[in-house]
């Protein structure tokens, strides 16, 4: 490429960037208060739309001028709706408010924006000891993170392309267009970028294979078919910062030599589909998609395909079959998709997070990226941390951070003074690791050695009350239903595994069940065609290895140590703790199993009880009278007869 061509590309980008920065400076320099409201799915589900309406109504009623700025997810999903108020004239830094209901929104308009009181008690992270309002970046969820692909999440409006450009967006594309495809691939190779979809395959190796593949009309496909229970990283990125993924996709197309791109997004993500559709159209209108991108010789455009929600379509060949109009079922490889993929043409498929990592690498260099993480797993990892953890949500950390630091220091540890029991990593096909593995670094290889996997980034934390047999049953139930049925081992083997686990949770275990679980699990792993079947037994094998005593209790004693399996659990009321006249448990019972005794205390009719646990949830913490026990080991407190009131 000639020097004149490079200068023409840079000039075209600079003109767009100057215009976008001018709009941003006008917004940032405005003395008016700026109210940033998180509008990703987690925020909307918690009432962010109502909160936005309340702010707008209150501002209008009080005659206050302010900017109401909708943004994506900031990561504090447990605190939604999250609002950040930046009021320059107040003298305070930008303040983050959690759980902003419509009522709290009206209060903040009146007391803070009108009267100058920031309402210290409602500020997230404020403490009486330091009497200071912390800045947003002082929270542990931020100052312990290293944000690369989530850096703009919660800061920009995902439906306004100029906000992304003003923050440096599409600058990496302009840089890439001034290089050769081989140089771009070499930069990604030097950075050591590995696929963030689960397998950790070197991205540069896949791109080189795609570029070397013979044939025209090559495809670049972004795999956004995120189906792991509890995982929502890809969805949030598309809802919060879609243009970074689009930019990475265009760079990949330039490197591979593709002229056509496709987003494969599951239809269960309607907000992501809408925002992504808008972003693609904006990129097309401004000249980042189409013919002669930024005055270069690159022609590339993107379409969007909505998947029907089959978990197996996260596998490359099944995804391709789905797009082609067939039932999503994996096929034998080779040929690999980079050789013969969509419509028989060379197809490079990358995950959302992988493509979102490409622009920062080209912008800041391979050495910068190598300086984050570990030698074999450079960069960051994005996790959706859910389950029994104080601060669930999205976290982006450098590779190599230990599970202990992630769960306890960043996400606040286990709530309600419970003990940590296990963490399940890697989605339904990941492994369950015990407390002995808390000091394991989070990277591709260390997790694999421990028996788990990085997967796409789903992480489920479990406390002492979880039953590992029931956890295995839950994940096997998911993968068994999602099996396409093509492989005998996967179709029938997972069903047999699930049948055994169901019997164990009912207290109907048999001698030899544990040995059969291990044998079947290994057979399914070895005999299945795709990653779904090969990894489906992982929760069983790891929980058997690290929590075998729980399995033995189910088989030999018909007892659930975690008191979770319904058939092996009973709810009783401790009469010494039960308060006279308190009817909290009576009103919540859906089957009227709670009765009042002659001395006005309560009891539970075991013949009627459906073991829903509502009575335990309703019992006031000061009393804590409802106990959950194993019927085979009745405590003395519940052996006393309780007469029903006549």
Coordinates of C-alpha atoms in Angstrom, one line a residue, residues 270-547:
X270 CA -34.0 -9.2 21.7
X271 CA -32.3 -6.1 23.1
X272 CA -28.9 -7.3 21.9
X273 CA -30.4 -8.0 18.4
X274 CA -32.0 -4.5 18.3
X275 CA -28.9 -2.6 19.4
X276 CA -26.6 -4.7 17.2
X277 CA -28.9 -4.1 14.2
X278 CA -28.8 -0.4 14.9
X279 CA -25.0 -0.4 15.2
X280 CA -24.4 -2.3 12.0
X281 CA -26.7 0.2 10.1
X282 CA -24.9 3.2 11.7
X283 CA -21.5 1.7 10.7
X284 CA -22.7 1.2 7.2
X285 CA -24.1 4.8 6.9
X286 CA -20.9 6.3 8.1
X287 CA -18.7 4.3 5.8
X288 CA -17.1 1.6 8.0
X289 CA -19.1 -1.1 6.2
X290 CA -19.8 -1.5 2.5
X291 CA -17.5 -0.8 -0.5
X292 CA -14.1 1.0 -0.2
X293 CA -14.1 1.3 3.6
X294 CA -12.4 4.6 4.6
X295 CA -11.2 5.0 1.1
X296 CA -9.3 1.7 1.0
X297 CA -9.8 -1.2 -1.2
X298 CA -11.6 -3.2 1.4
X299 CA -15.2 -4.2 0.7
X300 CA -17.0 -5.8 3.6
X301 CA -20.5 -5.9 4.9
X302 CA -22.3 -7.7 7.8
X303 CA -25.7 -9.4 8.1
X304 CA -27.4 -10.7 11.3
X305 CA -28.9 -14.2 11.8
X306 CA -31.1 -15.0 14.8
X307 CA -30.5 -18.5 16.1
X308 CA -33.4 -20.5 17.6
X309 CA -31.6 -21.1 21.0
X310 CA -30.1 -24.6 20.6
X311 CA -27.1 -24.9 22.9
X312 CA -25.3 -27.2 20.5
X313 CA -25.2 -24.4 17.8
X314 CA -22.5 -22.8 19.8
X315 CA -20.3 -25.5 18.1
X316 CA -19.0 -24.2 14.8
X317 CA -20.2 -26.8 12.4
X318 CA -23.7 -27.0 14.1
X319 CA -23.9 -23.2 13.8
X320 CA -23.1 -23.4 10.1
X321 CA -25.8 -26.0 9.5
X322 CA -28.3 -23.8 11.4
X323 CA -27.5 -20.8 9.1
X324 CA -27.9 -22.9 6.1
X325 CA -31.4 -23.8 7.1
X326 CA -30.9 -27.3 8.5
X327 CA -31.2 -28.7 12.0
X328 CA -28.1 -27.6 14.0
X329 CA -26.0 -30.8 14.3
X330 CA -22.2 -31.0 14.4
X331 CA -20.4 -32.8 11.6
X332 CA -17.1 -34.6 11.4
X333 CA -13.9 -32.5 10.9
X334 CA -11.9 -32.2 8.7
X335 CA -12.7 -30.4 6.6
X336 CA -12.6 -27.5 9.1
X337 CA -14.8 -24.5 8.7
X338 CA -11.8 -22.4 7.6
X339 CA -11.5 -24.8 4.6
X340 CA -15.1 -25.5 3.9
X341 CA -17.7 -23.7 6.0
X342 CA -20.8 -21.7 5.3
X343 CA -22.2 -22.5 1.8
X344 CA -19.1 -24.5 1.2
X345 CA -16.9 -21.4 1.4
X346 CA -13.9 -20.8 3.8
X347 CA -15.4 -19.5 7.1
X348 CA -13.6 -18.1 10.1
X349 CA -15.7 -18.2 13.3
X350 CA -14.7 -16.2 16.4
X351 CA -16.4 -15.5 19.7
X352 CA -17.7 -12.0 20.6
X353 CA -15.0 -11.5 23.2
X354 CA -12.3 -12.6 20.9
X355 CA -13.3 -10.0 18.2
X356 CA -13.7 -7.3 20.9
X357 CA -10.1 -7.9 22.0
X358 CA -8.6 -7.3 18.5
X359 CA -9.0 -3.5 18.4
X360 CA -7.2 -2.8 21.7
X361 CA -4.3 -5.0 20.6
X362 CA -3.8 -3.2 17.3
X363 CA -4.2 0.2 19.1
X364 CA -1.8 -0.4 21.9
X365 CA 0.4 -3.2 20.5
X366 CA 1.2 -6.8 21.2
X367 CA 3.7 -6.0 24.0
X368 CA 1.1 -4.1 25.9
X369 CA -1.3 -7.1 25.7
X370 CA 1.5 -9.5 26.7
X371 CA 2.0 -7.4 29.8
X372 CA -1.4 -8.5 31.0
X373 CA -2.1 -12.0 32.3
X374 CA 0.3 -14.9 32.1
X375 CA 2.9 -16.1 29.6
X376 CA 0.7 -18.8 28.1
X377 CA -2.7 -17.0 28.7
X378 CA -2.1 -13.3 28.0
X379 CA -4.8 -10.7 28.3
X380 CA -7.9 -10.7 30.4
X381 CA -10.9 -12.9 31.1
X382 CA -14.5 -11.8 31.5
X383 CA -16.7 -13.7 33.9
X384 CA -20.3 -13.6 34.8
X385 CA -20.1 -14.5 38.5
X386 CA -23.5 -15.8 39.8
X387 CA -24.8 -18.0 42.6
X388 CA -24.1 -17.7 46.3
X389 CA -21.8 -14.6 46.1
X390 CA -22.4 -11.2 47.6
X391 CA -21.7 -9.1 44.5
X392 CA -22.7 -11.1 41.4
X393 CA -22.2 -9.5 38.0
X394 CA -19.6 -9.1 35.2
X395 CA -15.9 -8.9 36.1
X396 CA -13.0 -8.5 33.8
X397 CA -9.7 -9.6 35.4
X398 CA -6.1 -10.3 34.2
X399 CA -5.5 -13.9 33.5
X400 CA -3.7 -15.4 36.5
X401 CA -5.8 -13.9 39.2
X402 CA -6.7 -16.7 41.7
X403 CA -10.2 -17.9 42.3
X404 CA -9.9 -16.8 45.9
X405 CA -9.2 -13.2 44.9
X406 CA -12.0 -13.2 42.3
X407 CA -14.7 -14.7 44.6
X408 CA -13.8 -13.1 47.9
X409 CA -11.9 -9.9 47.2
X410 CA -13.6 -8.7 44.1
X411 CA -17.1 -10.2 44.4
X412 CA -17.4 -9.9 48.2
X413 CA -17.3 -13.6 49.2
X414 CA -20.2 -15.8 50.4
X415 CA -23.3 -14.0 51.8
X416 CA -25.1 -14.7 55.1
X417 CA -21.9 -15.9 56.8
X418 CA -22.1 -19.2 54.9
X419 CA -19.0 -21.3 54.1
X420 CA -17.7 -21.6 50.5
X421 CA -18.3 -25.1 49.1
X422 CA -17.6 -25.1 45.4
X423 CA -17.3 -23.1 42.2
X424 CA -18.5 -24.4 38.8
X425 CA -16.5 -22.9 35.9
X426 CA -17.0 -23.2 32.2
X427 CA -20.7 -23.4 31.8
X428 CA -22.8 -26.7 32.0
X429 CA -19.8 -28.6 30.7
X430 CA -17.3 -27.2 33.2
X431 CA -16.0 -28.7 36.3
X432 CA -16.9 -28.3 40.0
X433 CA -13.9 -27.3 42.1
X434 CA -13.7 -27.5 45.9
X435 CA -12.1 -25.1 48.4
X436 CA -8.8 -26.8 47.9
X437 CA -8.6 -25.1 44.5
X438 CA -9.3 -21.5 45.6
X439 CA -5.6 -20.6 45.0
X440 CA -5.8 -21.9 41.4
X441 CA -4.9 -19.1 38.9
X442 CA -7.6 -18.3 36.4
X443 CA -6.2 -19.2 33.0
X444 CA -6.8 -21.7 30.2
X445 CA -4.2 -24.3 31.3
X446 CA -4.4 -24.1 35.1
X447 CA -8.2 -24.6 35.1
X448 CA -7.9 -27.5 32.7
X449 CA -5.3 -29.2 34.9
X450 CA -7.7 -28.8 37.8
X451 CA -10.4 -30.6 35.9
X452 CA -12.5 -27.5 34.9
X453 CA -12.2 -25.3 31.9
X454 CA -12.3 -21.6 31.1
X455 CA -15.3 -22.1 28.8
X456 CA -17.0 -18.9 27.7
X457 CA -16.8 -17.3 31.2
X458 CA -19.7 -18.6 33.2
X459 CA -18.9 -19.0 36.9
X460 CA -21.4 -20.4 39.5
X461 CA -20.4 -20.0 43.2
X462 CA -22.0 -22.4 45.7
X463 CA -22.1 -22.3 49.5
X464 CA -22.4 -25.0 52.2
X465 CA -26.1 -25.6 51.6
X466 CA -25.6 -26.8 48.0
X467 CA -25.8 -30.5 47.2
X468 CA -23.2 -31.5 44.7
X469 CA -25.2 -34.5 43.5
X470 CA -28.1 -32.2 42.7
X471 CA -25.8 -29.7 41.0
X472 CA -24.5 -32.5 38.7
X473 CA -28.1 -33.6 38.1
X474 CA -29.0 -30.0 37.1
X475 CA -26.2 -29.6 34.6
X476 CA -26.7 -33.1 33.2
X477 CA -30.4 -32.3 32.8
X478 CA -29.5 -29.3 30.7
X479 CA -26.9 -30.9 28.5
X480 CA -29.0 -34.0 28.0
X481 CA -31.9 -31.9 26.7
X482 CA -29.6 -29.9 24.5
X483 CA -28.0 -32.9 22.9
X484 CA -28.7 -33.0 19.2
X485 CA -29.0 -36.8 19.4
X486 CA -26.6 -37.5 16.6
X487 CA -24.1 -39.5 18.7
X488 CA -25.2 -42.6 20.5
X489 CA -22.8 -42.0 23.4
X490 CA -24.1 -38.5 23.9
X491 CA -27.8 -39.2 23.3
X492 CA -28.1 -42.4 25.4
X493 CA -25.1 -42.0 27.7
X494 CA -26.2 -38.7 29.1
X495 CA -29.7 -40.1 29.6
X496 CA -28.3 -43.0 31.7
X497 CA -26.2 -40.6 33.7
X498 CA -29.2 -38.4 34.4
X499 CA -31.3 -41.4 35.4
X500 CA -28.7 -42.5 38.0
X501 CA -28.4 -39.0 39.4
X502 CA -32.1 -38.6 39.7
X503 CA -32.3 -41.8 41.6
X504 CA -29.6 -40.6 44.0
X505 CA -31.4 -37.4 44.7
X506 CA -34.5 -39.4 45.6
X507 CA -32.6 -41.6 48.0
X508 CA -32.9 -44.6 45.7
X509 CA -29.2 -45.2 45.1
X510 CA -27.8 -48.7 44.5
X511 CA -24.5 -50.3 45.2
X512 CA -22.3 -49.8 42.2
X513 CA -23.9 -46.5 41.1
X514 CA -20.8 -44.5 41.6
X515 CA -18.6 -46.8 39.6
X516 CA -21.2 -46.8 36.8
X517 CA -21.3 -43.0 36.8
X518 CA -17.5 -42.9 36.3
X519 CA -17.5 -45.6 33.6
X520 CA -20.4 -44.0 31.7
X521 CA -18.9 -40.5 32.0
X522 CA -15.6 -41.6 30.4
X523 CA -17.4 -43.5 27.7
X524 CA -19.5 -40.4 26.8
X525 CA -16.4 -38.2 26.7
X526 CA -14.5 -40.6 24.4
X527 CA -17.3 -41.5 22.1
X528 CA -19.0 -38.2 21.4
X529 CA -18.4 -36.2 18.3
X530 CA -18.6 -32.6 19.4
X531 CA -17.6 -30.5 22.5
X532 CA -21.1 -30.9 24.0
X533 CA -20.8 -34.6 24.5
X534 CA -17.1 -34.6 25.2
X535 CA -17.5 -32.2 28.1
X536 CA -21.0 -33.0 29.4
X537 CA -19.8 -35.5 32.0
X538 CA -17.3 -32.9 33.5
X539 CA -19.6 -31.8 36.4
X540 CA -20.1 -35.5 37.4
X541 CA -16.5 -36.5 37.2
X542 CA -15.2 -33.5 39.1
X543 CA -17.8 -33.6 41.8
X544 CA -17.2 -37.3 42.2
X545 CA -13.5 -36.6 42.6
X546 CA -13.8 -33.8 45.1
X547 CA -17.1 -34.4 46.9

